[in-house]
């Protein structure tokens, strides 16, 4: 448990630095600032590969899959890339949510921060539940694989414009549970008026983002489980990708129109890991095959977006 506790403390320190030092005051995050922090978070996540190597090389924690230090490192990187790539689609939805609730950019970071904190808790529970299912029930890999293929198909035929946050059940329930004001009162999620606690649009946006992330986790966690069922590798790769999502959102939000073909890269990745999960008992895919496929899919999507005319 020492490794688990140390990792949770490490993540807590990173989040505290982000909120209390880097972004203490509400401000508009420029593309330059977002780029700087995106590079920082990605660098930390990649550097953590060395920690993974040391942990598994020294046998400092349980190793249920009997992984060598090299294989554990590759599986961590592969899981991290999967989560990071699937987060791109999440960014599209977050942008729509902020636009729908008219949240100014200077207040968006605070909403995303608390959204990330909630996502860490929800995803931890979902990861351990998913790992337990796969270990106890062999045929669960077929269910997860089929679900990923269904998700890929749904992404192929659906459009982002179909999503309206204010028409969602989540939003309607939140308005029933809490008194709501349409005014934004600085960074506050709640304000107190005449002795009553009233939710602001920032809180409503947070609730919709939080529960929307849970839906995205239903895709991304089975995708990582297709790479490994080692709880620490699944959890650490997932969390290291999530904590960099805020800066990546501000980095990519102004560039979404320029990378519209990345959507098809995500479909290809989900299809690949879905098939990998269904065939896991029949065909063994080396770690480098998964890593190469994911990297190639993202590269092709980015280059296609850059050099081909955009869809109307």
mmCIF file of C-alpha atoms in Angstrom, residues 1-307:
data_model
loop_
_atom_site.group_PDB
_atom_site.id
_atom_site.type_symbol
_atom_site.label_atom_id
_atom_site.label_comp_id
_atom_site.label_asym_id
_atom_site.label_seq_id
_atom_site.Cartn_x
_atom_site.Cartn_y
_atom_site.Cartn_z
ATOM 1 C CA UNK A 1 0.000 0.000 0.000
ATOM 2 C CA UNK A 2 2.994 2.320 0.367
ATOM 3 C CA UNK A 3 3.193 2.779 -3.410
ATOM 4 C CA UNK A 4 -0.555 3.475 -3.695
ATOM 5 C CA UNK A 5 -0.537 5.982 -0.838
ATOM 6 C CA UNK A 6 2.586 7.689 -2.200
ATOM 7 C CA UNK A 7 1.014 8.009 -5.657
ATOM 8 C CA UNK A 8 -2.202 9.506 -4.242
ATOM 9 C CA UNK A 9 -0.167 12.001 -2.184
ATOM 10 C CA UNK A 10 1.859 12.865 -5.302
ATOM 11 C CA UNK A 11 -1.317 13.538 -7.338
ATOM 12 C CA UNK A 12 -2.787 15.584 -4.467
ATOM 13 C CA UNK A 13 0.346 17.766 -4.388
ATOM 14 C CA UNK A 14 0.139 18.317 -8.160
ATOM 15 C CA UNK A 15 -3.525 19.346 -7.914
ATOM 16 C CA UNK A 16 -2.817 21.653 -4.953
ATOM 17 C CA UNK A 17 0.000 23.363 -6.855
ATOM 18 C CA UNK A 18 -2.257 23.782 -9.882
ATOM 19 C CA UNK A 19 -5.097 25.390 -7.894
ATOM 20 C CA UNK A 20 -3.251 27.313 -5.154
ATOM 21 C CA UNK A 21 -0.084 28.374 -6.979
ATOM 22 C CA UNK A 22 -0.369 28.253 -10.770
ATOM 23 C CA UNK A 23 -4.017 29.340 -11.006
ATOM 24 C CA UNK A 24 -4.865 31.012 -7.700
ATOM 25 C CA UNK A 25 -6.572 33.969 -9.395
ATOM 26 C CA UNK A 26 -9.259 33.688 -12.072
ATOM 27 C CA UNK A 27 -7.869 34.778 -15.425
ATOM 28 C CA UNK A 28 -8.124 34.069 -19.131
ATOM 29 C CA UNK A 29 -5.625 31.319 -19.956
ATOM 30 C CA UNK A 30 -3.798 32.234 -23.153
ATOM 31 C CA UNK A 31 -2.721 29.707 -25.751
ATOM 32 C CA UNK A 32 0.904 30.348 -24.729
ATOM 33 C CA UNK A 33 0.179 29.615 -21.056
ATOM 34 C CA UNK A 34 -1.912 26.549 -21.932
ATOM 35 C CA UNK A 35 0.884 25.258 -24.159
ATOM 36 C CA UNK A 36 3.418 25.688 -21.350
ATOM 37 C CA UNK A 37 1.312 23.767 -18.827
ATOM 38 C CA UNK A 38 0.348 21.086 -21.360
ATOM 39 C CA UNK A 39 4.050 20.423 -21.971
ATOM 40 C CA UNK A 40 4.624 20.375 -18.189
ATOM 41 C CA UNK A 41 1.850 17.826 -17.444
ATOM 42 C CA UNK A 42 2.764 15.596 -20.392
ATOM 43 C CA UNK A 43 6.435 15.692 -19.339
ATOM 44 C CA UNK A 44 5.521 14.684 -15.776
ATOM 45 C CA UNK A 45 3.366 11.829 -17.076
ATOM 46 C CA UNK A 46 6.119 10.574 -19.394
ATOM 47 C CA UNK A 47 8.756 10.925 -16.670
ATOM 48 C CA UNK A 48 6.547 8.770 -14.453
ATOM 49 C CA UNK A 49 7.408 5.902 -16.810
ATOM 50 C CA UNK A 50 10.761 5.806 -15.047
ATOM 51 C CA UNK A 51 8.996 5.431 -11.699
ATOM 52 C CA UNK A 52 6.934 2.556 -13.128
ATOM 53 C CA UNK A 53 10.153 0.871 -14.286
ATOM 54 C CA UNK A 54 11.764 1.200 -10.854
ATOM 55 C CA UNK A 55 8.661 -0.083 -9.032
ATOM 56 C CA UNK A 56 8.319 -3.215 -11.176
ATOM 57 C CA UNK A 57 12.057 -3.788 -11.481
ATOM 58 C CA UNK A 58 12.402 -3.763 -7.706
ATOM 59 C CA UNK A 59 9.174 -5.728 -7.075
ATOM 60 C CA UNK A 60 7.989 -3.060 -4.657
ATOM 61 C CA UNK A 61 4.314 -3.964 -5.096
ATOM 62 C CA UNK A 62 2.051 -6.794 -6.192
ATOM 63 C CA UNK A 63 2.536 -7.800 -9.819
ATOM 64 C CA UNK A 64 -0.542 -9.918 -10.682
ATOM 65 C CA UNK A 65 0.378 -10.255 -14.361
ATOM 66 C CA UNK A 66 4.051 -11.063 -13.678
ATOM 67 C CA UNK A 67 5.190 -8.150 -15.860
ATOM 68 C CA UNK A 68 8.815 -7.298 -16.398
ATOM 69 C CA UNK A 69 9.836 -3.685 -15.781
ATOM 70 C CA UNK A 70 10.046 -3.050 -19.548
ATOM 71 C CA UNK A 71 6.601 -4.495 -20.274
ATOM 72 C CA UNK A 72 5.033 -2.614 -17.370
ATOM 73 C CA UNK A 73 6.524 0.656 -18.680
ATOM 74 C CA UNK A 74 5.214 0.047 -22.197
ATOM 75 C CA UNK A 75 1.747 -0.838 -20.903
ATOM 76 C CA UNK A 76 1.694 2.348 -18.820
ATOM 77 C CA UNK A 77 2.635 4.508 -21.814
ATOM 78 C CA UNK A 78 0.077 2.738 -24.035
ATOM 79 C CA UNK A 79 -2.681 3.208 -21.460
ATOM 80 C CA UNK A 80 -1.707 6.851 -21.019
ATOM 81 C CA UNK A 81 -1.869 7.506 -24.770
ATOM 82 C CA UNK A 82 -5.266 5.812 -25.027
ATOM 83 C CA UNK A 83 -6.728 7.926 -22.221
ATOM 84 C CA UNK A 84 -5.131 11.102 -23.561
ATOM 85 C CA UNK A 85 -6.429 10.497 -27.083
ATOM 86 C CA UNK A 86 -9.955 9.657 -25.935
ATOM 87 C CA UNK A 87 -9.933 12.823 -23.817
ATOM 88 C CA UNK A 88 -9.841 14.824 -27.050
ATOM 89 C CA UNK A 89 -13.450 13.863 -27.722
ATOM 90 C CA UNK A 90 -14.276 14.873 -24.144
ATOM 91 C CA UNK A 91 -12.828 18.322 -24.865
ATOM 92 C CA UNK A 92 -15.356 18.851 -27.666
ATOM 93 C CA UNK A 93 -18.206 18.191 -25.243
ATOM 94 C CA UNK A 94 -16.723 20.396 -22.491
ATOM 95 C CA UNK A 95 -16.495 23.272 -24.981
ATOM 96 C CA UNK A 96 -20.195 22.846 -25.824
ATOM 97 C CA UNK A 97 -21.129 22.776 -22.117
ATOM 98 C CA UNK A 98 -19.257 26.001 -21.330
ATOM 99 C CA UNK A 99 -20.810 27.709 -24.340
ATOM 100 C CA UNK A 100 -24.295 26.565 -23.351
ATOM 101 C CA UNK A 101 -23.965 27.927 -19.795
ATOM 102 C CA UNK A 102 -22.178 31.109 -20.970
ATOM 103 C CA UNK A 103 -19.212 30.468 -18.662
ATOM 104 C CA UNK A 104 -16.490 33.063 -19.216
ATOM 105 C CA UNK A 105 -13.073 31.628 -20.005
ATOM 106 C CA UNK A 106 -11.501 33.106 -16.863
ATOM 107 C CA UNK A 107 -13.828 30.964 -14.705
ATOM 108 C CA UNK A 108 -13.556 27.768 -16.736
ATOM 109 C CA UNK A 109 -10.355 26.521 -15.089
ATOM 110 C CA UNK A 110 -11.957 26.471 -11.614
ATOM 111 C CA UNK A 111 -14.898 24.421 -12.916
ATOM 112 C CA UNK A 112 -12.541 21.999 -14.682
ATOM 113 C CA UNK A 113 -10.375 21.663 -11.567
ATOM 114 C CA UNK A 114 -13.255 20.460 -9.387
ATOM 115 C CA UNK A 115 -14.460 18.337 -12.277
ATOM 116 C CA UNK A 116 -11.070 16.607 -12.328
ATOM 117 C CA UNK A 117 -11.172 15.998 -8.566
ATOM 118 C CA UNK A 118 -14.576 14.326 -8.890
ATOM 119 C CA UNK A 119 -13.402 12.344 -11.919
ATOM 120 C CA UNK A 120 -10.490 10.907 -9.917
ATOM 121 C CA UNK A 121 -12.889 9.492 -7.329
ATOM 122 C CA UNK A 122 -15.425 8.117 -9.818
ATOM 123 C CA UNK A 123 -12.800 6.588 -12.078
ATOM 124 C CA UNK A 124 -10.940 4.940 -9.191
ATOM 125 C CA UNK A 125 -14.140 3.105 -8.250
ATOM 126 C CA UNK A 126 -14.875 2.155 -11.881
ATOM 127 C CA UNK A 127 -11.314 0.915 -12.464
ATOM 128 C CA UNK A 128 -11.269 -1.397 -9.450
ATOM 129 C CA UNK A 129 -14.743 -2.669 -10.319
ATOM 130 C CA UNK A 130 -13.706 -3.304 -13.937
ATOM 131 C CA UNK A 131 -10.482 -5.087 -12.946
ATOM 132 C CA UNK A 132 -12.395 -7.286 -10.506
ATOM 133 C CA UNK A 133 -14.924 -8.235 -13.181
ATOM 134 C CA UNK A 134 -12.252 -9.184 -15.727
ATOM 135 C CA UNK A 135 -10.347 -11.291 -13.198
ATOM 136 C CA UNK A 136 -13.402 -13.108 -11.860
ATOM 137 C CA UNK A 137 -15.346 -13.540 -15.128
ATOM 138 C CA UNK A 138 -13.338 -14.512 -18.213
ATOM 139 C CA UNK A 139 -16.113 -13.743 -20.711
ATOM 140 C CA UNK A 140 -16.412 -10.157 -19.419
ATOM 141 C CA UNK A 141 -13.667 -9.229 -21.897
ATOM 142 C CA UNK A 142 -16.139 -10.037 -24.716
ATOM 143 C CA UNK A 143 -18.726 -7.693 -23.158
ATOM 144 C CA UNK A 144 -16.234 -4.852 -22.792
ATOM 145 C CA UNK A 145 -14.886 -5.433 -26.303
ATOM 146 C CA UNK A 146 -18.358 -5.420 -27.841
ATOM 147 C CA UNK A 147 -19.199 -2.233 -25.934
ATOM 148 C CA UNK A 148 -16.117 -0.503 -27.341
ATOM 149 C CA UNK A 149 -17.058 -1.550 -30.889
ATOM 150 C CA UNK A 150 -20.571 -0.196 -30.308
ATOM 151 C CA UNK A 151 -19.112 3.069 -29.008
ATOM 152 C CA UNK A 152 -16.888 3.374 -32.084
ATOM 153 C CA UNK A 153 -19.910 2.867 -34.348
ATOM 154 C CA UNK A 154 -21.944 5.410 -32.375
ATOM 155 C CA UNK A 155 -19.121 7.961 -32.712
ATOM 156 C CA UNK A 156 -19.006 7.306 -36.451
ATOM 157 C CA UNK A 157 -22.692 8.030 -37.060
ATOM 158 C CA UNK A 158 -23.376 10.722 -34.447
ATOM 159 C CA UNK A 159 -22.627 14.443 -34.515
ATOM 160 C CA UNK A 160 -21.390 16.674 -31.694
ATOM 161 C CA UNK A 161 -24.121 19.194 -32.530
ATOM 162 C CA UNK A 162 -26.684 16.657 -31.291
ATOM 163 C CA UNK A 163 -25.628 17.291 -27.682
ATOM 164 C CA UNK A 164 -27.504 20.052 -25.812
ATOM 165 C CA UNK A 165 -26.470 20.242 -22.105
ATOM 166 C CA UNK A 166 -29.610 22.125 -21.082
ATOM 167 C CA UNK A 167 -31.792 19.351 -22.488
ATOM 168 C CA UNK A 168 -29.980 16.659 -20.506
ATOM 169 C CA UNK A 169 -31.600 14.793 -17.619
ATOM 170 C CA UNK A 170 -28.600 15.736 -15.460
ATOM 171 C CA UNK A 171 -29.279 19.454 -15.875
ATOM 172 C CA UNK A 172 -33.006 19.138 -15.225
ATOM 173 C CA UNK A 173 -32.482 17.107 -12.056
ATOM 174 C CA UNK A 174 -29.878 19.566 -10.741
ATOM 175 C CA UNK A 175 -32.355 22.438 -11.116
ATOM 176 C CA UNK A 176 -34.918 20.447 -9.119
ATOM 177 C CA UNK A 177 -32.500 19.682 -6.300
ATOM 178 C CA UNK A 178 -30.979 23.165 -5.899
ATOM 179 C CA UNK A 179 -32.250 26.753 -6.102
ATOM 180 C CA UNK A 180 -30.444 28.236 -9.108
ATOM 181 C CA UNK A 181 -29.464 31.732 -10.184
ATOM 182 C CA UNK A 182 -28.713 32.643 -13.785
ATOM 183 C CA UNK A 183 -26.067 35.140 -12.668
ATOM 184 C CA UNK A 184 -22.393 34.224 -12.437
ATOM 185 C CA UNK A 185 -20.944 35.436 -9.128
ATOM 186 C CA UNK A 186 -17.186 35.301 -9.735
ATOM 187 C CA UNK A 187 -15.651 31.854 -9.156
ATOM 188 C CA UNK A 188 -18.283 30.806 -6.611
ATOM 189 C CA UNK A 189 -20.188 27.580 -7.246
ATOM 190 C CA UNK A 190 -22.751 28.635 -4.599
ATOM 191 C CA UNK A 191 -23.858 31.969 -3.175
ATOM 192 C CA UNK A 192 -25.942 32.683 -0.098
ATOM 193 C CA UNK A 193 -28.977 34.947 -0.367
ATOM 194 C CA UNK A 194 -31.514 35.560 2.401
ATOM 195 C CA UNK A 195 -30.102 32.574 4.300
ATOM 196 C CA UNK A 196 -30.476 30.197 1.330
ATOM 197 C CA UNK A 197 -27.665 28.461 -0.526
ATOM 198 C CA UNK A 198 -28.143 29.038 -4.262
ATOM 199 C CA UNK A 199 -26.274 27.296 -7.070
ATOM 200 C CA UNK A 200 -24.641 29.392 -9.802
ATOM 201 C CA UNK A 201 -24.281 28.427 -13.502
ATOM 202 C CA UNK A 202 -20.719 27.313 -12.669
ATOM 203 C CA UNK A 203 -22.092 24.586 -10.393
ATOM 204 C CA UNK A 204 -24.590 23.426 -13.023
ATOM 205 C CA UNK A 205 -21.823 23.273 -15.616
ATOM 206 C CA UNK A 206 -19.675 21.319 -13.130
ATOM 207 C CA UNK A 207 -22.431 18.749 -12.521
ATOM 208 C CA UNK A 208 -23.004 18.216 -16.252
ATOM 209 C CA UNK A 209 -19.241 17.947 -16.929
ATOM 210 C CA UNK A 210 -18.790 15.562 -13.982
ATOM 211 C CA UNK A 211 -21.468 13.107 -15.008
ATOM 212 C CA UNK A 212 -20.590 13.433 -18.691
ATOM 213 C CA UNK A 213 -17.046 12.372 -17.729
ATOM 214 C CA UNK A 214 -18.489 9.255 -16.111
ATOM 215 C CA UNK A 215 -20.057 8.387 -19.463
ATOM 216 C CA UNK A 216 -16.716 8.922 -21.207
ATOM 217 C CA UNK A 217 -15.047 6.731 -18.580
ATOM 218 C CA UNK A 218 -17.323 3.881 -19.662
ATOM 219 C CA UNK A 219 -15.385 3.978 -22.948
ATOM 220 C CA UNK A 220 -11.866 4.810 -21.819
ATOM 221 C CA UNK A 221 -11.545 2.432 -18.867
ATOM 222 C CA UNK A 222 -12.483 -0.716 -20.837
ATOM 223 C CA UNK A 223 -10.065 0.510 -23.505
ATOM 224 C CA UNK A 224 -7.205 0.590 -20.999
ATOM 225 C CA UNK A 225 -8.300 -2.762 -19.563
ATOM 226 C CA UNK A 226 -7.703 -4.161 -23.053
ATOM 227 C CA UNK A 227 -4.034 -3.302 -22.540
ATOM 228 C CA UNK A 228 -3.607 -4.532 -18.954
ATOM 229 C CA UNK A 229 -5.668 -5.542 -15.931
ATOM 230 C CA UNK A 230 -2.905 -4.542 -13.508
ATOM 231 C CA UNK A 231 -4.775 -2.145 -11.140
ATOM 232 C CA UNK A 232 -1.859 0.230 -10.550
ATOM 233 C CA UNK A 233 -0.988 0.568 -14.242
ATOM 234 C CA UNK A 234 -4.632 1.176 -15.181
ATOM 235 C CA UNK A 235 -5.137 3.686 -12.363
ATOM 236 C CA UNK A 236 -1.860 5.600 -12.769
ATOM 237 C CA UNK A 237 -2.069 5.907 -16.582
ATOM 238 C CA UNK A 238 -5.692 7.057 -16.324
ATOM 239 C CA UNK A 239 -5.033 9.612 -13.580
ATOM 240 C CA UNK A 240 -1.862 11.036 -15.139
ATOM 241 C CA UNK A 241 -3.832 11.699 -18.328
ATOM 242 C CA UNK A 242 -6.751 13.289 -16.464
ATOM 243 C CA UNK A 243 -4.710 15.780 -14.430
ATOM 244 C CA UNK A 244 -3.372 17.293 -17.666
ATOM 245 C CA UNK A 245 -6.813 17.547 -19.241
ATOM 246 C CA UNK A 246 -7.452 21.144 -18.077
ATOM 247 C CA UNK A 247 -4.406 22.647 -19.750
ATOM 248 C CA UNK A 248 -4.986 20.494 -22.823
ATOM 249 C CA UNK A 249 -8.559 21.810 -23.014
ATOM 250 C CA UNK A 250 -7.337 25.420 -23.166
ATOM 251 C CA UNK A 251 -4.599 24.412 -25.598
ATOM 252 C CA UNK A 252 -6.950 22.629 -27.992
ATOM 253 C CA UNK A 253 -10.237 24.518 -27.547
ATOM 254 C CA UNK A 254 -9.201 27.173 -30.067
ATOM 255 C CA UNK A 255 -7.848 24.559 -32.467
ATOM 256 C CA UNK A 256 -10.743 22.083 -32.536
ATOM 257 C CA UNK A 257 -11.895 23.112 -36.011
ATOM 258 C CA UNK A 258 -8.401 22.506 -37.373
ATOM 259 C CA UNK A 259 -8.242 18.906 -36.111
ATOM 260 C CA UNK A 260 -11.667 17.572 -37.003
ATOM 261 C CA UNK A 261 -10.311 14.349 -38.548
ATOM 262 C CA UNK A 262 -8.839 13.334 -35.164
ATOM 263 C CA UNK A 263 -12.394 12.128 -34.483
ATOM 264 C CA UNK A 264 -11.792 9.268 -36.932
ATOM 265 C CA UNK A 265 -8.511 8.424 -35.212
ATOM 266 C CA UNK A 266 -10.445 7.900 -31.983
ATOM 267 C CA UNK A 267 -12.909 5.633 -33.797
ATOM 268 C CA UNK A 268 -9.991 3.579 -35.143
ATOM 269 C CA UNK A 269 -8.416 3.313 -31.670
ATOM 270 C CA UNK A 270 -11.672 2.194 -30.034
ATOM 271 C CA UNK A 271 -12.235 -0.360 -32.820
ATOM 272 C CA UNK A 272 -8.707 -1.737 -32.412
ATOM 273 C CA UNK A 273 -8.854 -2.121 -28.618
ATOM 274 C CA UNK A 274 -12.387 -3.545 -28.865
ATOM 275 C CA UNK A 275 -11.224 -6.257 -31.265
ATOM 276 C CA UNK A 276 -8.129 -6.815 -29.123
ATOM 277 C CA UNK A 277 -10.332 -7.449 -26.110
ATOM 278 C CA UNK A 278 -12.627 -9.859 -27.973
ATOM 279 C CA UNK A 279 -9.655 -11.801 -29.370
ATOM 280 C CA UNK A 280 -7.579 -11.731 -26.169
ATOM 281 C CA UNK A 281 -8.030 -15.482 -25.540
ATOM 282 C CA UNK A 282 -7.061 -16.384 -29.131
ATOM 283 C CA UNK A 283 -4.489 -13.870 -30.380
ATOM 284 C CA UNK A 284 -1.728 -12.193 -28.377
ATOM 285 C CA UNK A 285 -0.906 -8.661 -29.489
ATOM 286 C CA UNK A 286 2.592 -7.605 -28.380
ATOM 287 C CA UNK A 287 2.721 -4.346 -26.430
ATOM 288 C CA UNK A 288 4.556 -2.540 -29.219
ATOM 289 C CA UNK A 289 1.729 -3.332 -31.687
ATOM 290 C CA UNK A 290 -0.861 -1.510 -29.554
ATOM 291 C CA UNK A 291 1.462 1.416 -28.928
ATOM 292 C CA UNK A 292 2.375 1.722 -32.611
ATOM 293 C CA UNK A 293 -1.245 1.527 -33.761
ATOM 294 C CA UNK A 294 -2.414 4.232 -31.340
ATOM 295 C CA UNK A 295 0.450 6.582 -32.215
ATOM 296 C CA UNK A 296 -0.039 5.998 -35.964
ATOM 297 C CA UNK A 297 -3.818 6.581 -35.770
ATOM 298 C CA UNK A 298 -3.311 9.916 -33.993
ATOM 299 C CA UNK A 299 -0.559 10.966 -36.414
ATOM 300 C CA UNK A 300 -2.645 10.118 -39.488
ATOM 301 C CA UNK A 301 -5.635 12.007 -38.049
ATOM 302 C CA UNK A 302 -3.506 15.089 -37.327
ATOM 303 C CA UNK A 303 -1.807 15.091 -40.745
ATOM 304 C CA UNK A 304 -5.117 14.514 -42.544
ATOM 305 C CA UNK A 305 -6.655 17.455 -40.663
ATOM 306 C CA UNK A 306 -3.731 19.657 -41.664
ATOM 307 C CA UNK A 307 -3.490 18.818 -45.361
#
